[in-house]
mmCIF file of C-alpha atoms in Angstrom:
data_model
loop_
_atom_site.group_PDB
_atom_site.id
_atom_site.type_symbol
_atom_site.label_atom_id
_atom_site.label_comp_id
_atom_site.label_asym_id
_atom_site.label_seq_id
_atom_site.Cartn_x
_atom_site.Cartn_y
_atom_site.Cartn_z
ATOM 1 C CA MET Q 1 -0.089 -0.245 0.171
ATOM 2 C CA LYS Q 2 1.165 3.580 -0.510
ATOM 3 C CA ILE Q 3 -0.068 6.666 0.794
ATOM 4 C CA SER Q 4 1.175 10.054 0.476
ATOM 5 C CA VAL Q 5 0.715 12.386 3.461
ATOM 6 C CA PRO Q 6 1.247 16.391 2.838
ATOM 7 C CA VAL Q 7 3.918 18.189 4.587
ATOM 8 C CA SER Q 8 4.654 22.082 5.737
ATOM 9 C CA LYS Q 9 8.412 23.735 5.620
ATOM 10 C CA GLY Q 10 10.859 22.700 8.145
ATOM 11 C CA ILE Q 11 9.843 19.166 7.920
ATOM 12 C CA GLU Q 12 13.622 18.423 6.958
ATOM 13 C CA SER Q 13 14.349 18.600 10.923
ATOM 14 C CA PHE Q 14 12.051 15.228 11.250
ATOM 15 C CA PHE Q 15 14.462 13.415 8.988
ATOM 16 C CA GLY Q 16 17.073 13.763 11.772
ATOM 17 C CA THR Q 17 21.011 13.672 10.982
ATOM 18 C CA ARG Q 18 21.841 11.939 7.941
ATOM 19 C CA ASP Q 19 18.229 11.073 7.856
ATOM 20 C CA GLU Q 20 18.899 8.697 11.228
ATOM 21 C CA ASN Q 21 15.194 9.300 12.122
ATOM 22 C CA ILE Q 22 13.385 8.497 9.021
ATOM 23 C CA ARG Q 23 15.832 5.531 8.406
ATOM 24 C CA LEU Q 24 14.698 4.559 12.064
ATOM 25 C CA LEU Q 25 11.116 4.717 11.024
ATOM 26 C CA GLU Q 26 11.279 2.587 7.964
ATOM 27 C CA ARG Q 27 13.469 -0.140 9.876
ATOM 28 C CA ASN Q 28 11.034 -0.558 12.555
ATOM 29 C CA LEU Q 29 7.793 -0.181 10.818
ATOM 30 C CA GLY Q 30 8.799 -1.964 8.114
ATOM 31 C CA ILE Q 31 7.957 0.462 5.353
ATOM 32 C CA ARG Q 32 10.033 2.642 2.595
ATOM 33 C CA SER Q 33 9.557 6.384 2.348
ATOM 34 C CA PHE Q 34 10.032 8.967 -0.314
ATOM 35 C CA LEU Q 35 9.990 13.136 0.236
ATOM 36 C CA ARG Q 36 8.617 14.862 -2.541
ATOM 37 C CA HIS Q 37 8.065 18.539 -3.168
ATOM 38 C CA ASP Q 38 4.888 19.155 -0.566
ATOM 39 C CA HIS Q 39 4.260 15.532 0.470
ATOM 40 C CA ILE Q 40 5.929 12.191 2.229
ATOM 41 C CA GLU Q 41 5.029 9.023 0.562
ATOM 42 C CA PHE Q 42 4.981 5.955 2.711
ATOM 43 C CA GLU Q 43 4.868 2.400 1.050
ATOM 44 C CA GLY Q 44 4.553 -0.838 2.982
ATOM 45 C CA GLN Q 45 1.665 -2.537 4.677
ATOM 46 C CA GLU Q 46 -1.507 -0.453 5.614
ATOM 47 C CA ARG Q 47 -1.058 -0.756 9.211
ATOM 48 C CA SER Q 48 2.423 0.283 9.028
ATOM 49 C CA VAL Q 49 2.127 2.881 6.769
ATOM 50 C CA GLU Q 50 -0.937 4.371 8.676
ATOM 51 C CA ARG Q 51 0.875 4.441 12.029
ATOM 52 C CA ALA Q 52 3.873 6.524 10.165
ATOM 53 C CA ARG Q 53 1.039 9.023 8.522
ATOM 54 C CA LEU Q 54 0.038 9.092 11.993
ATOM 55 C CA ILE Q 55 3.428 10.028 13.736
ATOM 56 C CA VAL Q 56 4.330 12.340 11.082
ATOM 57 C CA GLU Q 57 0.844 14.362 11.798
ATOM 58 C CA ASP Q 58 1.480 14.475 15.155
ATOM 59 C CA TYR Q 59 5.033 15.756 14.726
ATOM 60 C CA GLN Q 60 3.766 18.571 12.448
ATOM 61 C CA THR Q 61 1.039 19.159 15.044
ATOM 62 C CA LEU Q 62 3.442 19.876 17.459
ATOM 63 C CA VAL Q 63 5.774 21.995 15.581
ATOM 64 C CA GLU Q 64 3.020 24.180 14.340
ATOM 65 C CA GLU Q 65 2.220 24.700 18.061
ATOM 66 C CA GLY Q 66 5.456 25.824 19.368
ATOM 67 C CA HIS Q 67 7.118 22.908 20.611
ATOM 68 C CA VAL Q 68 10.943 22.320 19.698
ATOM 69 C CA LEU Q 69 12.123 18.666 19.881
ATOM 70 C CA THR Q 70 15.705 18.098 19.397
ATOM 71 C CA ASN Q 71 16.989 15.798 17.029
ATOM 72 C CA ALA Q 72 18.268 13.188 20.169
ATOM 73 C CA ASP Q 73 14.505 13.942 21.811
ATOM 74 C CA LEU Q 74 12.700 12.724 18.650
ATOM 75 C CA ASN Q 75 14.764 9.935 17.904
ATOM 76 C CA ASN Q 76 14.164 8.384 21.472
ATOM 77 C CA PHE Q 77 10.700 9.310 20.623
ATOM 78 C CA LEU Q 78 10.150 7.414 17.505
ATOM 79 C CA ARG Q 79 11.968 4.361 19.119
ATOM 80 C CA VAL Q 80 9.146 4.221 21.579
ATOM 81 C CA VAL Q 81 6.302 5.209 19.136
ATOM 82 C CA THR Q 82 7.213 2.806 16.460
ATOM 83 C CA SER Q 83 7.409 0.028 18.760
ATOM 84 C CA GLU Q 84 4.231 0.235 20.938
ATOM 85 C CA GLU Q 85 1.118 0.880 19.000
ATOM 86 C CA GLN Q 86 -1.086 2.450 21.521
ATOM 87 C CA THR Q 87 1.553 5.248 22.441
ATOM 88 C CA THR Q 88 0.999 8.272 19.947
ATOM 89 C CA LEU Q 89 4.234 10.902 19.597
ATOM 90 C CA ARG Q 90 2.318 13.846 20.608
ATOM 91 C CA ASN Q 91 0.774 12.056 23.936
ATOM 92 C CA LEU Q 92 4.426 10.727 24.520
ATOM 93 C CA TYR Q 93 5.986 14.566 24.015
ATOM 94 C CA LEU Q 94 2.871 15.869 26.326
ATOM 95 C CA SER Q 95 2.909 13.660 28.449
ATOM 96 C CA GLY Q 96 6.679 13.978 29.474
ATOM 97 C CA ARG Q 97 5.934 16.927 31.877
ATOM 98 C CA GLN Q 98 9.643 19.163 31.970
ATOM 99 C CA ARG Q 99 10.946 19.339 35.422
ATOM 100 C CA SER Q 100 13.733 21.861 36.563
ATOM 101 C CA PHE Q 101 16.651 19.966 38.178
ATOM 102 C CA GLY Q 102 19.479 22.463 39.403
ATOM 103 C CA LYS Q 103 20.436 23.817 35.831
ATOM 104 C CA LYS Q 104 18.924 21.545 33.907
ATOM 105 C CA ILE Q 105 15.470 21.212 32.297
ATOM 106 C CA LEU Q 106 14.593 17.330 31.758
ATOM 107 C CA ALA Q 107 11.635 15.520 30.703
ATOM 108 C CA PRO Q 108 11.353 11.698 30.826
ATOM 109 C CA LYS Q 109 11.872 10.365 27.255
ATOM 110 C CA THR Q 110 10.167 7.251 27.658
ATOM 111 C CA PRO Q 111 6.868 5.889 29.266
ATOM 112 C CA ASN Q 112 9.190 3.632 31.620
ATOM 113 C CA GLN Q 113 11.151 6.758 32.576
ATOM 114 C CA ARG Q 114 7.947 8.631 33.204
ATOM 115 C CA ARG Q 115 7.077 5.601 35.468
ATOM 116 C CA TYR Q 116 10.087 5.524 37.108
ATOM 117 C CA VAL Q 117 10.394 9.494 38.323
ATOM 118 C CA GLU Q 118 6.497 8.864 39.640
ATOM 119 C CA ALA Q 119 7.726 6.143 41.571
ATOM 120 C CA ILE Q 120 10.377 7.850 43.060
ATOM 121 C CA GLU Q 121 7.968 10.606 44.109
ATOM 122 C CA LYS Q 122 5.333 8.107 45.319
ATOM 123 C CA HIS Q 123 7.780 6.174 47.195
ATOM 124 C CA ASP Q 124 10.314 6.349 49.881
ATOM 125 C CA LEU Q 125 12.223 3.317 48.622
ATOM 126 C CA THR Q 126 12.507 2.712 44.600
ATOM 127 C CA PHE Q 127 14.493 0.359 42.914
ATOM 128 C CA GLY Q 128 15.467 1.018 38.874
ATOM 129 C CA ILE Q 129 16.715 -2.195 37.447
ATOM 130 C CA GLY Q 130 17.757 -2.391 33.709
ATOM 131 C CA PRO Q 131 20.387 -2.039 30.692
ATOM 132 C CA ALA Q 132 23.072 0.839 30.302
ATOM 133 C CA GLY Q 133 21.937 3.985 29.028
ATOM 134 C CA THR Q 134 18.168 3.858 30.434
ATOM 135 C CA GLY Q 135 18.952 6.948 32.730
ATOM 136 C CA LYS Q 136 18.597 5.076 35.864
ATOM 137 C CA THR Q 137 21.282 6.649 37.736
ATOM 138 C CA TYR Q 138 20.841 10.223 35.785
ATOM 139 C CA LEU Q 139 17.340 10.257 36.633
ATOM 140 C CA ALA Q 140 17.954 9.462 40.278
ATOM 141 C CA VAL Q 141 20.540 12.319 40.858
ATOM 142 C CA ALA Q 142 18.431 14.647 39.091
ATOM 143 C CA MET Q 143 15.467 13.788 41.764
ATOM 144 C CA ALA Q 144 18.092 14.261 44.535
ATOM 145 C CA VAL Q 145 19.136 17.369 43.516
ATOM 146 C CA ALA Q 146 15.683 19.305 42.854
ATOM 147 C CA ALA Q 147 14.862 17.583 46.249
ATOM 148 C CA LEU Q 148 17.908 19.560 47.848
ATOM 149 C CA LEU Q 149 17.439 22.710 46.119
ATOM 150 C CA GLY Q 150 13.714 22.570 47.174
ATOM 151 C CA LYS Q 151 14.491 22.066 50.767
ATOM 152 C CA GLN Q 152 12.855 18.736 50.938
ATOM 153 C CA VAL Q 153 16.304 16.950 52.517
ATOM 154 C CA SER Q 154 19.295 18.709 54.096
ATOM 155 C CA ARG Q 155 21.754 16.582 52.162
ATOM 156 C CA ILE Q 156 22.573 14.051 49.270
ATOM 157 C CA ILE Q 157 24.208 10.615 49.995
ATOM 158 C CA LEU Q 158 25.400 8.719 46.810
ATOM 159 C CA THR Q 159 27.250 5.443 47.474
ATOM 160 C CA ARG Q 160 27.956 2.486 45.288
ATOM 161 C CA PRO Q 161 30.199 -0.506 45.598
ATOM 162 C CA ALA Q 162 33.774 -0.259 44.773
ATOM 163 C CA VAL Q 163 34.466 -3.067 42.667
ATOM 164 C CA GLU Q 164 36.360 -3.476 39.724
ATOM 165 C CA ALA Q 165 34.793 -4.059 36.367
ATOM 166 C CA GLY Q 166 36.400 -7.414 35.536
ATOM 167 C CA GLU Q 167 39.888 -6.128 35.882
ATOM 168 C CA LYS Q 168 42.094 -5.896 38.631
ATOM 169 C CA LEU Q 169 43.495 -2.285 38.502
ATOM 170 C CA GLY Q 170 46.209 -2.936 41.407
ATOM 171 C CA PHE Q 171 47.542 -0.289 43.918
ATOM 172 C CA LEU Q 172 46.490 3.152 43.529
ATOM 173 C CA PRO Q 173 48.191 5.998 44.730
ATOM 174 C CA GLY Q 174 47.179 8.624 46.802
ATOM 175 C CA THR Q 175 44.801 9.500 49.807
ATOM 176 C CA PHE Q 176 42.136 7.321 50.602
ATOM 177 C CA GLN Q 177 39.434 9.415 48.845
ATOM 178 C CA GLU Q 178 41.619 9.602 45.716
ATOM 179 C CA LYS Q 179 41.715 6.073 45.707
ATOM 180 C CA VAL Q 180 37.930 5.280 46.021
ATOM 181 C CA ASP Q 181 36.769 8.341 43.400
ATOM 182 C CA PRO Q 182 37.524 6.640 40.458
ATOM 183 C CA TYR Q 183 34.823 3.788 41.273
ATOM 184 C CA LEU Q 184 32.419 7.041 42.041
ATOM 185 C CA ARG Q 185 33.138 9.121 38.894
ATOM 186 C CA PRO Q 186 29.753 8.182 37.328
ATOM 187 C CA LEU Q 187 27.929 9.830 40.555
ATOM 188 C CA TYR Q 188 30.213 13.160 40.201
ATOM 189 C CA ASP Q 189 29.500 13.340 36.594
ATOM 190 C CA ALA Q 190 25.757 13.185 36.765
ATOM 191 C CA LEU Q 191 26.233 15.625 39.454
ATOM 192 C CA TYR Q 192 28.378 18.425 37.500
ATOM 193 C CA ASP Q 193 25.984 17.975 34.757
ATOM 194 C CA MET Q 194 23.021 19.538 37.277
ATOM 195 C CA VAL Q 195 24.713 21.656 39.478
ATOM 196 C CA GLU Q 196 27.612 24.440 38.918
ATOM 197 C CA ALA Q 197 31.015 23.436 39.556
ATOM 198 C CA GLU Q 198 31.573 25.906 42.220
ATOM 199 C CA LYS Q 199 28.363 25.309 44.168
ATOM 200 C CA VAL Q 200 29.284 21.440 43.895
ATOM 201 C CA GLU Q 201 32.466 21.751 45.521
ATOM 202 C CA LYS Q 202 30.975 24.242 48.390
ATOM 203 C CA LEU Q 203 28.569 21.555 48.931
ATOM 204 C CA LEU Q 204 31.177 18.669 49.073
ATOM 205 C CA GLU Q 205 33.118 20.385 51.533
ATOM 206 C CA LYS Q 206 30.354 20.887 53.790
ATOM 207 C CA ASN Q 207 28.944 17.470 53.438
ATOM 208 C CA THR Q 208 25.554 18.437 52.028
ATOM 209 C CA ILE Q 209 26.467 16.114 49.322
ATOM 210 C CA GLU Q 210 28.754 13.014 50.074
ATOM 211 C CA VAL Q 211 29.764 10.497 47.657
ATOM 212 C CA ALA Q 212 31.532 7.214 49.095
ATOM 213 C CA PRO Q 213 31.553 3.395 48.952
ATOM 214 C CA ILE Q 214 28.962 1.416 50.658
ATOM 215 C CA ALA Q 215 31.391 0.342 53.148
ATOM 216 C CA PHE Q 216 31.238 3.756 54.705
ATOM 217 C CA MET Q 217 27.778 3.319 55.418
ATOM 218 C CA ARG Q 218 27.989 0.534 58.321
ATOM 219 C CA GLY Q 219 26.419 1.683 61.507
ATOM 220 C CA ARG Q 220 25.005 5.057 60.306
ATOM 221 C CA THR Q 221 21.267 6.214 60.440
ATOM 222 C CA LEU Q 222 20.714 8.761 57.545
ATOM 223 C CA ASN Q 223 17.610 10.987 58.197
ATOM 224 C CA ASP Q 224 16.901 13.861 56.196
ATOM 225 C CA ALA Q 225 18.841 12.612 53.479
ATOM 226 C CA TYR Q 226 18.319 11.626 49.530
ATOM 227 C CA ILE Q 227 20.135 8.592 49.289
ATOM 228 C CA ILE Q 228 21.382 6.826 46.016
ATOM 229 C CA VAL Q 229 22.335 3.211 45.405
ATOM 230 C CA ASP Q 230 24.080 3.215 42.188
ATOM 231 C CA GLU Q 231 25.643 -0.254 40.561
ATOM 232 C CA SER Q 232 23.781 -2.313 43.333
ATOM 233 C CA GLN Q 233 24.026 -5.483 41.448
ATOM 234 C CA ASN Q 234 27.613 -5.548 42.810
ATOM 235 C CA CYS Q 235 26.328 -5.419 46.180
ATOM 236 C CA THR Q 236 26.286 -8.822 47.980
ATOM 237 C CA PRO Q 237 22.938 -9.818 50.286
ATOM 238 C CA ASP Q 238 24.760 -8.846 53.050
ATOM 239 C CA GLN Q 239 25.617 -5.062 51.742
ATOM 240 C CA MET Q 240 22.302 -4.774 50.191
ATOM 241 C CA LYS Q 241 20.385 -5.267 53.796
ATOM 242 C CA MET Q 242 23.058 -3.125 55.440
ATOM 243 C CA ILE Q 243 22.270 -0.226 52.768
ATOM 244 C CA LEU Q 244 18.819 -0.658 52.994
ATOM 245 C CA THR Q 245 18.828 -0.491 56.884
ATOM 246 C CA ARG Q 246 20.244 2.969 57.065
ATOM 247 C CA LEU Q 247 17.329 4.584 55.899
ATOM 248 C CA GLY Q 248 16.373 7.028 58.305
ATOM 249 C CA PHE Q 249 13.293 9.865 59.031
ATOM 250 C CA ASN Q 250 12.098 11.938 56.225
ATOM 251 C CA SER Q 251 14.648 10.177 53.494
ATOM 252 C CA LYS Q 252 14.221 8.933 50.317
ATOM 253 C CA MET Q 253 16.165 6.079 48.809
ATOM 254 C CA VAL Q 254 17.096 5.116 45.057
ATOM 255 C CA VAL Q 255 18.487 1.764 44.190
ATOM 256 C CA THR Q 256 20.025 1.395 40.775
ATOM 257 C CA GLY Q 257 21.332 -1.827 39.002
ATOM 258 C CA ASP Q 258 22.036 -3.787 35.945
ATOM 259 C CA ILE Q 259 21.289 -7.523 36.645
ATOM 260 C CA THR Q 260 23.215 -8.332 33.383
ATOM 261 C CA GLN Q 261 26.601 -6.611 34.440
ATOM 262 C CA ILE Q 262 27.493 -8.274 38.065
ATOM 263 C CA ASP Q 263 31.201 -7.879 38.651
ATOM 264 C CA LEU Q 264 31.283 -9.955 41.793
ATOM 265 C CA PRO Q 265 34.030 -12.352 41.835
ATOM 266 C CA GLY Q 266 33.861 -15.953 42.377
ATOM 267 C CA GLY Q 267 30.377 -16.371 41.399
ATOM 268 C CA LYS Q 268 28.939 -14.667 44.329
ATOM 269 C CA ARG Q 269 25.195 -13.781 44.325
ATOM 270 C CA SER Q 270 24.088 -10.424 43.709
ATOM 271 C CA GLY Q 271 22.151 -8.499 46.356
ATOM 272 C CA LEU Q 272 20.037 -6.677 44.041
ATOM 273 C CA ILE Q 273 18.672 -9.974 42.328
ATOM 274 C CA GLU Q 274 17.907 -11.504 46.185
ATOM 275 C CA VAL Q 275 16.167 -8.407 47.002
ATOM 276 C CA CYS Q 276 13.706 -8.480 44.302
ATOM 277 C CA GLU Q 277 12.629 -11.351 45.788
ATOM 278 C CA VAL Q 278 13.032 -10.464 49.473
ATOM 279 C CA LEU Q 279 10.964 -7.208 49.121
ATOM 280 C CA LYS Q 280 8.512 -8.221 46.396
ATOM 281 C CA SER Q 281 5.599 -8.236 49.272
ATOM 282 C CA VAL Q 282 6.620 -5.377 51.419
ATOM 283 C CA GLU Q 283 4.625 -2.055 51.303
ATOM 284 C CA GLY Q 284 5.683 0.856 50.210
ATOM 285 C CA VAL Q 285 8.469 -0.428 47.636
ATOM 286 C CA ALA Q 286 8.650 0.182 44.309
ATOM 287 C CA PHE Q 287 10.053 -1.665 41.179
ATOM 288 C CA VAL Q 288 10.643 -0.044 37.868
ATOM 289 C CA HIS Q 289 12.439 -2.005 35.052
ATOM 290 C CA PHE Q 290 13.888 -0.659 31.832
ATOM 291 C CA ASP Q 291 14.699 -2.508 28.699
ATOM 292 C CA ASP Q 292 16.399 -1.970 25.498
ATOM 293 C CA LYS Q 293 13.569 0.538 24.549
ATOM 294 C CA ASP Q 294 14.510 2.804 27.017
ATOM 295 C CA VAL Q 295 18.023 3.406 25.822
ATOM 296 C CA VAL Q 296 18.835 7.222 25.454
ATOM 297 C CA ARG Q 297 22.185 6.650 24.294
ATOM 298 C CA HIS Q 298 23.844 6.471 20.847
ATOM 299 C CA SER Q 299 21.244 4.396 18.872
ATOM 300 C CA LEU Q 300 23.606 1.621 18.292
ATOM 301 C CA VAL Q 301 23.728 0.898 22.389
ATOM 302 C CA GLN Q 302 20.046 -0.216 22.058
ATOM 303 C CA ARG Q 303 21.084 -2.792 19.506
ATOM 304 C CA ILE Q 304 24.264 -3.828 21.582
ATOM 305 C CA VAL Q 305 21.992 -4.649 24.710
ATOM 306 C CA ARG Q 306 19.487 -6.612 22.461
ATOM 307 C CA ALA Q 307 21.938 -8.359 20.825
ATOM 308 C CA TYR Q 308 23.345 -9.754 24.215
ATOM 309 C CA GLU Q 309 19.989 -10.276 25.738
ATOM 310 C CA SER Q 310 19.316 -12.472 22.571
ATOM 311 C CA TYR Q 311 22.758 -13.864 23.051
ATOM 312 C CA SER Q 312 22.210 -14.838 26.763
ATOM 313 C CA GLU Q 313 18.526 -16.502 25.680
ATOM 314 C CA ARG Q 314 20.344 -18.550 23.041
ATOM 315 C CA THR Q 315 23.664 -19.964 24.788
ATOM 316 C CA GLY Q 316 22.124 -19.780 28.126
ATOM 317 C CA ILE Q 317 25.032 -17.524 29.579
ATOM 318 C CA GLY Q 318 24.236 -15.782 32.836
ATOM 319 C CA ARG Q 319 20.772 -17.771 33.873
ATOM 320 C CA GLN Q 320 21.563 -16.384 37.471
ATOM 321 C CA MET Q 321 21.298 -13.132 35.979
ATOM 322 C CA VAL Q 322 17.934 -13.513 34.731
ATOM 323 C CA LEU Q 323 15.002 -12.048 37.075
ATOM 324 C CA ARG Q 324 11.672 -13.082 36.425
ATOM 325 C CA LEU Q 325 9.062 -11.110 38.998
ATOM 326 C CA ASP Q 326 6.299 -11.557 36.325
ATOM 327 C CA GLU Q 327 6.843 -15.386 37.106
ATOM 328 C CA SER Q 328 6.341 -14.835 40.813
ATOM 329 C CA ALA Q 329 3.112 -14.434 43.085
ATOM 330 C CA ALA Q 330 1.102 -11.312 42.700
ATOM 331 C CA ALA Q 331 2.205 -8.082 44.998
ATOM 332 C CA PRO Q 332 -0.377 -7.623 47.768
ATOM 333 C CA ALA Q 333 -2.019 -4.072 48.116
ATOM 334 C CA GLY Q 334 0.670 -1.191 48.338
ATOM 335 C CA VAL Q 335 3.539 -2.973 46.568
ATOM 336 C CA ALA Q 336 4.026 -1.119 43.264
ATOM 337 C CA ARG Q 337 5.583 -3.281 40.613
ATOM 338 C CA VAL Q 338 6.267 -1.057 37.481
ATOM 339 C CA GLY Q 339 7.649 -1.657 34.280
ATOM 340 C CA ALA Q 340 7.942 -3.367 30.811
ATOM 341 C CA SER Q 341 6.598 -6.645 32.206
ATOM 342 C CA ALA Q 342 5.629 -5.733 35.656
ATOM 343 C CA ALA Q 343 2.534 -4.778 37.438
ATOM 344 C CA VAL Q 344 0.615 -1.378 37.657
ATOM 345 C CA GLU Q 345 0.677 1.062 40.297
ATOM 346 C CA VAL Q 346 -0.993 0.301 43.185
ATOM 347 C CA PRO Q 347 -1.446 3.702 45.759
ATOM 348 C CA ASP Q 348 -0.905 3.713 49.085
ATOM 349 C CA ALA Q 349 -2.990 3.203 51.397
#
């Protein structure tokens, strides 16, 4: 089937850098496109070309209303709307309410990112689980910065296990802080992206923002704090229990991890896998699961993640890392399980 969609001036931006957006549309919908003088022709299955027509019309409507979509944002939106038939470009864009996070103004780019932000707002303990590049840590840091600047908490604590990613770095020179900083660098990167460098330095000096390995958390009670536990797949079960029980009054905790990238030595069981089983029936805990469609880095990263998942399924490698919460018993009222294969938000009692 072939249809023509009238287009107006400026439609060229829809095509993206080196036509990457239109190629994504063609690839995901299985169609071919041809740009004419005043219209685009789509050729393919009726359902697919009709879907393409709706996407182009939504884009033109948003532009006419004065909305500005960057090429990166549009590319991310197109990945979602071409894979989820019930999602429209217009609704996806408008539902991602922009928020101010320090010097950044951000909006969730995928439905799961939106669920993640909403879960963090509604729950004191939220787990963000999924592959690299899905914004788990970045959005958590953004929410923490917004809470600190809004005086909802008095400090931010960023922590992660000091585990090497499959290699031995040996002796590292410098003070103890200089030895552990390389392991914590991703948290610093997100922080400096949200807040001016000078302000970050002052907040670090005053311990208003604390970045430390999980080992430093033992014996503490973290009141009036926003706590982010990053790379939690590298926590042992004992470490996971220890850090979760640090949660004090007027505090929030966000735990992020990717169960396909466990670096624990000697086949040790990941505390992240265990905690999903242990806390699945605990009221007030939210689990948000991301997948390859939520990857917001280079488009190649999404395909890499998908290829590794396919390889693991074919070869059976990494079966310990496969988490099937959808096969577990249904959670009782008050327990939120959110994500691609998980349940619907249940409001707190």
